[in-house]
PDB file of C-alpha atoms and ligand atoms in Angstrom:
ATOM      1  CA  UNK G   1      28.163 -25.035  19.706  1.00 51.00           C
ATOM      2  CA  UNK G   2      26.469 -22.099  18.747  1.00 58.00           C
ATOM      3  CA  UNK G   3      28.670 -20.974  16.041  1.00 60.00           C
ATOM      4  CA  UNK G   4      28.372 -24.943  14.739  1.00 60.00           C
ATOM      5  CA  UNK G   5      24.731 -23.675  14.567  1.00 55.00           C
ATOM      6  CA  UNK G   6      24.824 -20.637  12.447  1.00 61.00           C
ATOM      7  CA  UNK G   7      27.552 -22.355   9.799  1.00 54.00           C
ATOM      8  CA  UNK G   8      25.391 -24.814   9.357  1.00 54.00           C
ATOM      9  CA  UNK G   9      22.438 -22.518   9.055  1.00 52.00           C
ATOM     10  CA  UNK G  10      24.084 -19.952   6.323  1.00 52.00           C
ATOM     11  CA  UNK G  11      25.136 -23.201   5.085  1.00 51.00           C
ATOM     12  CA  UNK G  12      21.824 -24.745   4.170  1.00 49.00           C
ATOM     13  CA  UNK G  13      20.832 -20.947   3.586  1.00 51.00           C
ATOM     14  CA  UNK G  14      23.132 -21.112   0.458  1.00 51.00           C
ATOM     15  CA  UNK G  15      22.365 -24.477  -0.467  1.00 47.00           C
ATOM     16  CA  UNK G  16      18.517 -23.887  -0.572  1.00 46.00           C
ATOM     17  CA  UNK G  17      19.502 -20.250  -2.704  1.00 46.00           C
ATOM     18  CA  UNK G  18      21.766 -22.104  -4.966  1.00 44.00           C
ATOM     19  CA  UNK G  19      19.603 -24.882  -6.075  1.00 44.00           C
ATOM     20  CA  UNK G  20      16.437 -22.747  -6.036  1.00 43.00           C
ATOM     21  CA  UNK G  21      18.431 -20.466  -8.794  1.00 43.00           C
ATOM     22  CA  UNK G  22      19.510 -23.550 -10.478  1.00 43.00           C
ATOM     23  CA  UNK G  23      15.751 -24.777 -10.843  1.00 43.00           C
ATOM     24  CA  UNK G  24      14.070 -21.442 -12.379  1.00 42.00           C
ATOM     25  CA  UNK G  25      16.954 -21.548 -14.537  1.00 41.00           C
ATOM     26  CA  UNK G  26      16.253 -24.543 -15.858  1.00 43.00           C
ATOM     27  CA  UNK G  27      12.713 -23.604 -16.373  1.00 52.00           C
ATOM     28  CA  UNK G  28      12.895 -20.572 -17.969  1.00 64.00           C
ATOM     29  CA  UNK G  29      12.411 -20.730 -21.694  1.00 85.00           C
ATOM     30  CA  UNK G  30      13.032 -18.542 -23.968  1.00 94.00           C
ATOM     31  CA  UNK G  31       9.733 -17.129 -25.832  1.00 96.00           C
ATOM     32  CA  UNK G  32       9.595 -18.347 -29.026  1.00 97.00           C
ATOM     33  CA  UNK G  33      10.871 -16.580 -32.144  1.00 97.00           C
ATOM     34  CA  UNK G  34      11.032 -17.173 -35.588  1.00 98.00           C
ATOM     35  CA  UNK G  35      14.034 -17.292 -37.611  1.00 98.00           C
ATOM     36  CA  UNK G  36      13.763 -16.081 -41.603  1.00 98.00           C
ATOM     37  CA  UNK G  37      15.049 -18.648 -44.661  1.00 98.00           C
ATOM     38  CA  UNK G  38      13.036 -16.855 -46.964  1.00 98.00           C
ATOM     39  CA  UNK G  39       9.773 -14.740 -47.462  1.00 97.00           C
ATOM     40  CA  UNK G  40       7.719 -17.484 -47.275  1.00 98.00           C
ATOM     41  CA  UNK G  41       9.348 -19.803 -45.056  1.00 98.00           C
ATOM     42  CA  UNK G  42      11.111 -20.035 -41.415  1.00 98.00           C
ATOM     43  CA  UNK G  43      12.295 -21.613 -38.714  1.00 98.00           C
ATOM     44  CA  UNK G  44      10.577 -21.770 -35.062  1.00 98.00           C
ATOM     45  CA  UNK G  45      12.448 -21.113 -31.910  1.00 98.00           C
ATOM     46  CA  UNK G  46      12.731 -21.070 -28.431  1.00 97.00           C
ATOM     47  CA  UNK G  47      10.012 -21.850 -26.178  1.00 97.00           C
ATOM     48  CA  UNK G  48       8.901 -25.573 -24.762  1.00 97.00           C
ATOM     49  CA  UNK G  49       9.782 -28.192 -27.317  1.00 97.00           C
ATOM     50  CA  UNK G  50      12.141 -28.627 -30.346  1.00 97.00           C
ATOM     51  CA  UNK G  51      12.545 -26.590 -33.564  1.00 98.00           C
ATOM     52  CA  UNK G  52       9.696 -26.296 -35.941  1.00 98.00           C
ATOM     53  CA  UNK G  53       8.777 -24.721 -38.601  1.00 98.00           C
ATOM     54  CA  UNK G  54       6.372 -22.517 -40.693  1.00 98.00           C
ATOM     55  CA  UNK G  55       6.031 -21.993 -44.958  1.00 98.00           C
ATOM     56  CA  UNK G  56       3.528 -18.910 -45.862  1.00 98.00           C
ATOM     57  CA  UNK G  57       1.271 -20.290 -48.889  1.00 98.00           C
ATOM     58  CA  UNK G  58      -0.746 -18.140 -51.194  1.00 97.00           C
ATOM     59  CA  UNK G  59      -3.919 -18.694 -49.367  1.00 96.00           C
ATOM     60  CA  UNK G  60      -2.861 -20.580 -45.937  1.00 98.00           C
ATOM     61  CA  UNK G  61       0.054 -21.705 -43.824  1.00 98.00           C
ATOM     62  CA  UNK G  62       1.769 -25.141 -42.998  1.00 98.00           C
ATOM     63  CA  UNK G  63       3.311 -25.389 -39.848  1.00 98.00           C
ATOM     64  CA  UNK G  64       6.057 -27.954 -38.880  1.00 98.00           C
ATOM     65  CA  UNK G  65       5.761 -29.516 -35.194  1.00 98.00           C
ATOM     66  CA  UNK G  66       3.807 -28.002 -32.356  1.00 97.00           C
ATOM     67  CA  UNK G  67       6.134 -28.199 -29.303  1.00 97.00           C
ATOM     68  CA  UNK G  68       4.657 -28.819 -26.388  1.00 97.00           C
ATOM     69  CA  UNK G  69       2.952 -26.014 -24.226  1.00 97.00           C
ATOM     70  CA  UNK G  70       0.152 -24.298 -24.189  1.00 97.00           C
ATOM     71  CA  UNK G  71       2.264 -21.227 -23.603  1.00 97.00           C
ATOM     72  CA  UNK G  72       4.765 -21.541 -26.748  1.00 97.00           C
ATOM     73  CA  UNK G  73       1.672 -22.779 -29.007  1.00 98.00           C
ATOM     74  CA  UNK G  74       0.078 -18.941 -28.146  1.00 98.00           C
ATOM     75  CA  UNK G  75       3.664 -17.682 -28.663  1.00 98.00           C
ATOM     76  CA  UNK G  76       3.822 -19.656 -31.981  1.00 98.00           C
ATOM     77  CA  UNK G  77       0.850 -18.529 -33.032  1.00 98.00           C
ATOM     78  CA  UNK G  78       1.128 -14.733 -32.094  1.00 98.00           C
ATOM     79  CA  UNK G  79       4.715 -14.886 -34.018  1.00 98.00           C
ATOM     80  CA  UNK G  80       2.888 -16.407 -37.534  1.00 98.00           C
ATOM     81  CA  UNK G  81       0.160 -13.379 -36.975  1.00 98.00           C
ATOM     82  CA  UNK G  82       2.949 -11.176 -36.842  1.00 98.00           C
ATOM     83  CA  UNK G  83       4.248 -12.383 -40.508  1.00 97.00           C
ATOM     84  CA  UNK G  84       1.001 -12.786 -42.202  1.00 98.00           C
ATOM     85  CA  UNK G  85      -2.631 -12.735 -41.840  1.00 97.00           C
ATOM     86  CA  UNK G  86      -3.632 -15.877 -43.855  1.00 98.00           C
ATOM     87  CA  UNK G  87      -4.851 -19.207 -41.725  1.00 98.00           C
ATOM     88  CA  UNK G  88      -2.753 -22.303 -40.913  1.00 98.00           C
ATOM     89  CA  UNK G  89      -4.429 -24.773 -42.547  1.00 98.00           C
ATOM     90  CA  UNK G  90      -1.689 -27.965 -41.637  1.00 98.00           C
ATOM     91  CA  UNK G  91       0.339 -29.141 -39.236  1.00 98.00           C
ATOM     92  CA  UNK G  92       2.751 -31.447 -39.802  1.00 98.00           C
ATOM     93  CA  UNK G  93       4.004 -33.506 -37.303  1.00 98.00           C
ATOM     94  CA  UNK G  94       7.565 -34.224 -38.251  1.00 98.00           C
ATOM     95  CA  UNK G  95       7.215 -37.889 -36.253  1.00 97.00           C
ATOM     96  CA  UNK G  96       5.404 -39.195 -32.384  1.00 95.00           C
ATOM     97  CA  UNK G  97       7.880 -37.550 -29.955  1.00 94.00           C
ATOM     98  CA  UNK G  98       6.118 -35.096 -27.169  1.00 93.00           C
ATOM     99  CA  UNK G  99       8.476 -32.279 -27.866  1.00 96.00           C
ATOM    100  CA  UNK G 100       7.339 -32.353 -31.964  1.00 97.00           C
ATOM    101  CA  UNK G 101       3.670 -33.643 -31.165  1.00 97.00           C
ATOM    102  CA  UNK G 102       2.057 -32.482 -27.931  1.00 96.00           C
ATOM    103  CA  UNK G 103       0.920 -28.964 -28.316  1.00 98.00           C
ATOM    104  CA  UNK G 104      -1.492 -30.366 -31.304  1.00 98.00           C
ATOM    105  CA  UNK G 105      -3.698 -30.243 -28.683  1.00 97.00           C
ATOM    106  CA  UNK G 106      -3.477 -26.364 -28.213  1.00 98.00           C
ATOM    107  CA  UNK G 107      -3.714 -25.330 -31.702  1.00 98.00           C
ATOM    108  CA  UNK G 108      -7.235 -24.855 -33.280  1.00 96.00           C
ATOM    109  CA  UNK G 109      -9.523 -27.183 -34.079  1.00 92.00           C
ATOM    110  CA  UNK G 110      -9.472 -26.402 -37.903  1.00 94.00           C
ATOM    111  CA  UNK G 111      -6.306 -27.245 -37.888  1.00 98.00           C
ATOM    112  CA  UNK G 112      -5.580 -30.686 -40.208  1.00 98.00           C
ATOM    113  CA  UNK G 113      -2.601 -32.736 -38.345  1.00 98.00           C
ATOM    114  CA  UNK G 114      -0.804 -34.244 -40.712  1.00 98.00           C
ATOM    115  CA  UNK G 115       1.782 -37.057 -40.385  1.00 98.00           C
ATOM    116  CA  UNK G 116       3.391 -40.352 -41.907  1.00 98.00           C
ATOM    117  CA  UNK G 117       1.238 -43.441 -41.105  1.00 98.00           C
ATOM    118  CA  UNK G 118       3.686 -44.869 -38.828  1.00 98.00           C
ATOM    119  CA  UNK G 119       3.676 -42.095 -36.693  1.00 97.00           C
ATOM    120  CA  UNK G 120      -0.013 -41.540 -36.210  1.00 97.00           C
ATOM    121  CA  UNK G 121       0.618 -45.496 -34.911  1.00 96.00           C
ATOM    122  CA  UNK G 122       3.442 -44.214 -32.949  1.00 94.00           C
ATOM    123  CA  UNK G 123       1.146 -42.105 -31.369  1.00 94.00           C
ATOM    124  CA  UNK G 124      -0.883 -44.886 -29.515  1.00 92.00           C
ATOM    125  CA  UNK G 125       2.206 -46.891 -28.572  1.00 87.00           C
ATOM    126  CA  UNK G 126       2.756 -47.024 -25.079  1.00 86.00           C
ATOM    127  CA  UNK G 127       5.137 -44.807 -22.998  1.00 84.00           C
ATOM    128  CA  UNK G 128       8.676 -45.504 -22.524  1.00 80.00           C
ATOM    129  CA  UNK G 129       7.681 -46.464 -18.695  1.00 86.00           C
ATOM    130  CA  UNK G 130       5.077 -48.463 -19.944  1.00 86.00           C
ATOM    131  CA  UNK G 131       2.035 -46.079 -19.027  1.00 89.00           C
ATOM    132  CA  UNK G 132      -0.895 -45.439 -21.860  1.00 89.00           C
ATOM    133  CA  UNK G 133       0.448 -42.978 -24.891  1.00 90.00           C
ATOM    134  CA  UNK G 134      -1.690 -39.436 -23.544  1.00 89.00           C
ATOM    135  CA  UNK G 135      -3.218 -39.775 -27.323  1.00 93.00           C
ATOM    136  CA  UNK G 136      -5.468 -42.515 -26.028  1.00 91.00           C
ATOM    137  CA  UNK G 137      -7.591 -39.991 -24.573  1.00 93.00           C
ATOM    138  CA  UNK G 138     -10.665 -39.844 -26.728  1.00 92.00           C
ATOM    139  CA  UNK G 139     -11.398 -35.779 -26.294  1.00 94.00           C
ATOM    140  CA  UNK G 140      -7.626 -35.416 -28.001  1.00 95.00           C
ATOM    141  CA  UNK G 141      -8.488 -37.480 -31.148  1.00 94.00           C
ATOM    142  CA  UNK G 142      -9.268 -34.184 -33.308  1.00 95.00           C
ATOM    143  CA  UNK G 143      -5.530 -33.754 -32.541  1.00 97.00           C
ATOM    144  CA  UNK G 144      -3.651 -36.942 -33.608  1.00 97.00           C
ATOM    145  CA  UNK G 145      -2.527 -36.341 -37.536  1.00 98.00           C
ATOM    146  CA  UNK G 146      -5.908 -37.602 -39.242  1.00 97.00           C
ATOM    147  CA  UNK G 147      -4.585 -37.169 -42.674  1.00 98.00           C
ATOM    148  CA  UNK G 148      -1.608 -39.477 -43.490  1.00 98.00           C
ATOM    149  CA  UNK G 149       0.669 -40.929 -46.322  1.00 98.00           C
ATOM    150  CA  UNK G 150       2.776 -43.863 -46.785  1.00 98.00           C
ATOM    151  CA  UNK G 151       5.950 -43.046 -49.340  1.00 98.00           C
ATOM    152  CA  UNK G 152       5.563 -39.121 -50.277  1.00 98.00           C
ATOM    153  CA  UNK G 153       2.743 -36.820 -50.233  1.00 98.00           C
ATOM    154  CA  UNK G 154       2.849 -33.435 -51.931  1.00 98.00           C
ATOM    155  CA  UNK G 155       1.038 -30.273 -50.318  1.00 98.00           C
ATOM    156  CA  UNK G 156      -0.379 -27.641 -52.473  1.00 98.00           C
ATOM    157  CA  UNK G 157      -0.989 -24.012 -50.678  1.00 97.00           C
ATOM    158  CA  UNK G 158      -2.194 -22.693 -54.106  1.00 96.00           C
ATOM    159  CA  UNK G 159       0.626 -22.579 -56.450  1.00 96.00           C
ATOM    160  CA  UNK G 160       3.321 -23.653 -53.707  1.00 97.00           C
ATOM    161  CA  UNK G 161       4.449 -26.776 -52.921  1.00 97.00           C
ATOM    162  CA  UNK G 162       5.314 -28.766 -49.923  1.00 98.00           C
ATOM    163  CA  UNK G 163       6.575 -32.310 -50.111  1.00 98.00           C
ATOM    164  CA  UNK G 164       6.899 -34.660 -47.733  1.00 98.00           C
ATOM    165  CA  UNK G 165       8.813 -37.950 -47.972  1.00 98.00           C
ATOM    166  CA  UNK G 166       9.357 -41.188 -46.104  1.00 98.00           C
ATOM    167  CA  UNK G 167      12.386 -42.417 -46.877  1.00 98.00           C
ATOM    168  CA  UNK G 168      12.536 -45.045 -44.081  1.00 98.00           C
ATOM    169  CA  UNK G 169      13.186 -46.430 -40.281  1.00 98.00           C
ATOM    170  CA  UNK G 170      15.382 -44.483 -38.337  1.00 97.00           C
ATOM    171  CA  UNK G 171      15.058 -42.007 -34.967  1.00 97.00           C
ATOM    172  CA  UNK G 172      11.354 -43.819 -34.730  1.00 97.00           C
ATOM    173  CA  UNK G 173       9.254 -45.654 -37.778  1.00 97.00           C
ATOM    174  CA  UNK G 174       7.306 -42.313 -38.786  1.00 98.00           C
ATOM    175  CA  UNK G 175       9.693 -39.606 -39.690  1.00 98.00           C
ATOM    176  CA  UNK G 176       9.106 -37.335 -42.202  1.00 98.00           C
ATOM    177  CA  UNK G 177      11.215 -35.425 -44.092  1.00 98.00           C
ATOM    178  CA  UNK G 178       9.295 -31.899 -45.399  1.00 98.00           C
ATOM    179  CA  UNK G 179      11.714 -30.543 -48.668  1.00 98.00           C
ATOM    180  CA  UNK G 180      10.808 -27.053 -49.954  1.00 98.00           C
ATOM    181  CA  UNK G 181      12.240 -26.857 -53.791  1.00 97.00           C
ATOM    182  CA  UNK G 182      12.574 -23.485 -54.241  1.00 96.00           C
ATOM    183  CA  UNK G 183      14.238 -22.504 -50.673  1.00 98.00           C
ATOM    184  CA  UNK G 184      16.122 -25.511 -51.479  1.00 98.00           C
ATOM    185  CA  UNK G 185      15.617 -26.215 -47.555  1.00 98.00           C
ATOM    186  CA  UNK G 186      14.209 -29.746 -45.591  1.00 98.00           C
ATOM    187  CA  UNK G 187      12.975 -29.555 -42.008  1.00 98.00           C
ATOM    188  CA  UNK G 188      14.089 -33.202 -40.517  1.00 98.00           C
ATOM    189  CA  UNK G 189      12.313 -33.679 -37.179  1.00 98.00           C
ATOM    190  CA  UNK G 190      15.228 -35.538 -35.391  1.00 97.00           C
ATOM    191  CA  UNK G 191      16.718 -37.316 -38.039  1.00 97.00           C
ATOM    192  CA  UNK G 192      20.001 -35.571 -37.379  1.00 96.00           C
ATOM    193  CA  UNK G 193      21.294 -34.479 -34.061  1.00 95.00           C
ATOM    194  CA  UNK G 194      24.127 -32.723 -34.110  1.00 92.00           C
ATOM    195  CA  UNK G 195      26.848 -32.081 -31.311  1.00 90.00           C
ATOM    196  CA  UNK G 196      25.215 -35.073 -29.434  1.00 92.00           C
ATOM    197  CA  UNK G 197      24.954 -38.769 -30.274  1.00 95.00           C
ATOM    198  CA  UNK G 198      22.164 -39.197 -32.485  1.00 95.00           C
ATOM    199  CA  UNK G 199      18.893 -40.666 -30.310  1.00 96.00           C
ATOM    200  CA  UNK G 200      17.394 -44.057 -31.493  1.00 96.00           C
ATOM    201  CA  UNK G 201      13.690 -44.672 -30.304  1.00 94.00           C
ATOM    202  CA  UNK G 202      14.213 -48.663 -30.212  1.00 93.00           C
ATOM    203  CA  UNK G 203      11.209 -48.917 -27.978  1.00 90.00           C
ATOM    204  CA  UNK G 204       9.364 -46.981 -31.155  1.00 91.00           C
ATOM    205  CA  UNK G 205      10.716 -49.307 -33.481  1.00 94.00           C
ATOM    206  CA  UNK G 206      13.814 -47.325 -34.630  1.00 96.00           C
ATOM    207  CA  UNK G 207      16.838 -48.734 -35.725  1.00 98.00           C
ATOM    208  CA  UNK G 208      20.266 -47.084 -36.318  1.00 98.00           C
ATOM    209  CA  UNK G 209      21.449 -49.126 -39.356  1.00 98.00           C
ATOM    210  CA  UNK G 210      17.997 -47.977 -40.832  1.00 98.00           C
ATOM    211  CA  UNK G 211      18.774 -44.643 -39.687  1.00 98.00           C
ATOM    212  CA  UNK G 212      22.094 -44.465 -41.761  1.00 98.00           C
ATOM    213  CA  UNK G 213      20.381 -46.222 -44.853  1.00 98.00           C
ATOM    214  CA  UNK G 214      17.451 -43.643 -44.363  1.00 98.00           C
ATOM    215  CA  UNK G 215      19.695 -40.592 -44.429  1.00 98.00           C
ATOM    216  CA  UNK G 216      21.391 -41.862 -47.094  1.00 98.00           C
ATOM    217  CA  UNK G 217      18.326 -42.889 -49.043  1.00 98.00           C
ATOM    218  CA  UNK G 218      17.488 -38.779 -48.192  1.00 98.00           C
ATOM    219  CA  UNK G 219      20.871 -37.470 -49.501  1.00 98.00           C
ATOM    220  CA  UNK G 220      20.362 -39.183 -52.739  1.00 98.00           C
ATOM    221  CA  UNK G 221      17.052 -37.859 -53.374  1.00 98.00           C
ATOM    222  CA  UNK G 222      17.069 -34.462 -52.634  1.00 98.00           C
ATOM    223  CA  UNK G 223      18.929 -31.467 -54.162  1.00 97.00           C
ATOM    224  CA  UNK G 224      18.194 -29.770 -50.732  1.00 98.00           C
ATOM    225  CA  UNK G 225      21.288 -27.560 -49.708  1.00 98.00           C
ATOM    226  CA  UNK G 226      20.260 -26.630 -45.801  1.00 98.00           C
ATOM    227  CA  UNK G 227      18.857 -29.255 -43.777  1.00 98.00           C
ATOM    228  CA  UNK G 228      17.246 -27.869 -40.510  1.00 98.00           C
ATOM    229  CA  UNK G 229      16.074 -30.041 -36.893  1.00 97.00           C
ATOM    230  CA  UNK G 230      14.556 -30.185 -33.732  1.00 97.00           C
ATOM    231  CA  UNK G 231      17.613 -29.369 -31.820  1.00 96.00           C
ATOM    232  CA  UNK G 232      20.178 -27.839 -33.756  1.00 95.00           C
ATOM    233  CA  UNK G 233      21.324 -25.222 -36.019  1.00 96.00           C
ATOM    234  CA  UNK G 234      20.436 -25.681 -39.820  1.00 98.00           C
ATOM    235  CA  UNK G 235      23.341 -27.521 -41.421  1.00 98.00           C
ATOM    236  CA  UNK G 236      24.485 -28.654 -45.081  1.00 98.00           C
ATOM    237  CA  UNK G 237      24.813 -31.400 -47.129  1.00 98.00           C
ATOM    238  CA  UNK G 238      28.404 -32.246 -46.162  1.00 98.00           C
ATOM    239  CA  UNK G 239      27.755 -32.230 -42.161  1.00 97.00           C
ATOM    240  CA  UNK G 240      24.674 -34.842 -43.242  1.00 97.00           C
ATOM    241  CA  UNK G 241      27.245 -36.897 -44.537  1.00 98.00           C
ATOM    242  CA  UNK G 242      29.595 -36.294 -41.781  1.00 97.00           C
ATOM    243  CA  UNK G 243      26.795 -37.450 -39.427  1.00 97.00           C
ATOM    244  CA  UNK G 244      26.438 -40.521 -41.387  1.00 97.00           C
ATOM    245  CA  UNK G 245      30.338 -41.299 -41.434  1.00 97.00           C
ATOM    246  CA  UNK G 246      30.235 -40.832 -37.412  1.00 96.00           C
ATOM    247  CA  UNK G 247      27.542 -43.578 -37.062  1.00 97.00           C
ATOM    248  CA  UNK G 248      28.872 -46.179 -39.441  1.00 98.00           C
ATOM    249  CA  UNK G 249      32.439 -45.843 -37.368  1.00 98.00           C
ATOM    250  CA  UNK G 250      30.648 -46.074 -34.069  1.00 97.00           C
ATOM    251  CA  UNK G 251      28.361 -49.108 -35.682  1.00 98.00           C
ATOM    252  CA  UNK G 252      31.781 -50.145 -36.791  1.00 98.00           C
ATOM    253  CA  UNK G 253      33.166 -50.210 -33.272  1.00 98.00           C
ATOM    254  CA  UNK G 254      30.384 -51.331 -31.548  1.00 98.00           C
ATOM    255  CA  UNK G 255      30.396 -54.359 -33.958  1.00 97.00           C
ATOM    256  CA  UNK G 256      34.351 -55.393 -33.548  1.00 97.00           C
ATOM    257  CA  UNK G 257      33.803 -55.472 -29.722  1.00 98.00           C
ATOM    258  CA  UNK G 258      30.644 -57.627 -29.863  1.00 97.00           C
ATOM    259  CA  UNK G 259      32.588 -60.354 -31.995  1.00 96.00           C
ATOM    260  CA  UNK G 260      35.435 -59.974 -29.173  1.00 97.00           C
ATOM    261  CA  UNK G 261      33.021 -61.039 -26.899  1.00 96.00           C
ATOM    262  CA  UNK G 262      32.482 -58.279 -24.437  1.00 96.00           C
ATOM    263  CA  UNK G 263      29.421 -57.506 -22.640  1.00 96.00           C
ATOM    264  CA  UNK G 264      27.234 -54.509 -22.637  1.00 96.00           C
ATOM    265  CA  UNK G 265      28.694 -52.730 -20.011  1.00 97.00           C
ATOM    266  CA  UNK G 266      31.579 -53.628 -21.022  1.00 97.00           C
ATOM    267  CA  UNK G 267      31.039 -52.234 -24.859  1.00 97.00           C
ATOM    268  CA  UNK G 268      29.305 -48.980 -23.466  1.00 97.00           C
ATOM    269  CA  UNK G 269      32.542 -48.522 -21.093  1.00 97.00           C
ATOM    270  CA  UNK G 270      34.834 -48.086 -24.051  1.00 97.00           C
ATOM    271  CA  UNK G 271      32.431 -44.996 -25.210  1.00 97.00           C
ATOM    272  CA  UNK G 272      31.969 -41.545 -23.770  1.00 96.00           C
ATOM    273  CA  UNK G 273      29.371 -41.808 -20.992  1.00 96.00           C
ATOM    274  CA  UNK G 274      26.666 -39.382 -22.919  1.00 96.00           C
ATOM    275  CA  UNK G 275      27.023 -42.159 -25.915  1.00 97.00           C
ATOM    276  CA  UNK G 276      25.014 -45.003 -23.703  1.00 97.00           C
ATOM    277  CA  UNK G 277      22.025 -44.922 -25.056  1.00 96.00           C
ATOM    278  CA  UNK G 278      22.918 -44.932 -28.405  1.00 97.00           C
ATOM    279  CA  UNK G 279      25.610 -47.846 -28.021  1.00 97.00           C
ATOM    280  CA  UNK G 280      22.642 -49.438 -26.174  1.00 97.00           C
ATOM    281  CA  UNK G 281      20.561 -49.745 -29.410  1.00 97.00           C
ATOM    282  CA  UNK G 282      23.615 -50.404 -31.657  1.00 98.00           C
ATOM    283  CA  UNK G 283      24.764 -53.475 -29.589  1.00 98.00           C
ATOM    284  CA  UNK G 284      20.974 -55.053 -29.519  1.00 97.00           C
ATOM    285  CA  UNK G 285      20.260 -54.107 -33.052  1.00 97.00           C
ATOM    286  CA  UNK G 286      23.675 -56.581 -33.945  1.00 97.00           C
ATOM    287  CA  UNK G 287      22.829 -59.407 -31.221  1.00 94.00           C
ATOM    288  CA  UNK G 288      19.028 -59.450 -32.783  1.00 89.00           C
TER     289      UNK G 288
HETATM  290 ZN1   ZN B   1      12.923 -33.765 -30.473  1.00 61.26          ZN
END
């Protein structure tokens, strides 16, 4: 009886170590760092949150997305002061998501949040579980993206420019695509995932057969030759169209098995368990 009692003691012992060393490593981060395209512009990683940003102006700095810490906004900020001395001047929110969006709150006041119109709409909308959006909170309004554009803006930081475009529905109904000519780069905000189906915010409004006409709409447009996102390493033009490819064929499939008459479950059964949610939006974009 007694022995019973001590296997089942070292056994809980190693239970409680294993899933306590599980849990801190799931929340560790890793500080954020930033990654060099060019002098004047680079990519933000690590920390709480997805990929962002930041482009070095002649008098100021734009940075892209704010993740969504306290912690990794100090990080992100100590990291810019590192590069130059000049002040951010604008943040632009790629589109509404809490990884891209929520650390607004922790940058300075000064600060001018900018966004497509559709996403500083997004930002009110009501969480997935139905609770108040956290932007409803009247001491966080000097946060929400105050200055906004419908179909392209251009940003001058003296002779440089940023553009931003809207080329359509997709991931959600605000995202904005930031092109940098001369770096020949775009940041996309989660218009592209990549090694993981893509995620379509229906609840926001998104819609996948948008998202492929957006993308393509993108493709056409720019001359940009590195495309970089929240979670993902930059890519080129021919993974975009790659991407694009992959969603029309799983559109396609989706489509074939809804005219054969099969149910949900049954649809989502002939996909790879991790593709769920996105077969989930497919299938009630078509019976709409
Ligand atoms: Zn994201």
């Amino acid at each position: 009886m007694r022995q019973k009692c001590k296997l089942v003691l070292i056994l809980l012992f190693s239970f409680l170590f294993v899933s306590s060393s599980l849990f801190t490593q799931q929340s560790q981060t890793t500080p954020v760092k930033l990654k060099k395209i060019s002098d004047r512009l680079y990519e933000i990683l690590g920390g709480r949150g997805a990929n962002g940003g930041v482009y070095i102006g002649d008098d100021c700095v734009l940075v892209i997305d704010a993740k969504m810490t306290k912690e990794s906004v100090e990080q992100t900020i100590e990291e810019i002061k590192k590069i130059t001395d000049k002040p951010i001047k604008y943040l632009v929110n790629t589109h509404s998501d809490g990884d891209h969006i929520s650390g607004n709150k922790f940058f300075p006041k000064t600060v001018t949040f900018v966004a497509h119109e559709n996403c500083r709409k997004e930002c009110f909308h009501p969480q997935r579980n139905g609770k108040p959006s956290e932007w409803s909170n009247p001491e966080l309004a000097p946060f929400i993206p105050s200055l906004t554009y419908r179909d392209k803006m251009n940003i001058y930081l003296g002779s440089k420019k940023v553009e931003l475009w809207y080329f359509g529905v997709g991931h959600t109904t605000g995202d904005t695509v930031l092109y940098f000519p001369e770096e020949k780069t775009a940041f996309l905000g989660d218009q592209i995932f990549i090694g993981r189906p893509q995620l379509i915010h229906s609840f926001k409004g998104g819609n996948s057969f948008e998202h492929v006409k957006t993308l393509t709409k993108m493709l056409k447009t720019l001359d940009a030759e590195k495309f970089c996102s929240g979670h993902a390493e930059p890519i080129d033009r021919s993974t975009v169209k790659h991407h694009i490819e992959e969603m029309k064929k799983i559109q396609g499939k989706v489509k074939s098995l809804v005219e054969e008459g099969m149910s949900m479950e049954e649809v989502k059964n002939a996909f790879p368990e991790n593709h769920a949610g996105l077969v989930t939006a497919i299938f009630n974009e078509i019976k709409k």
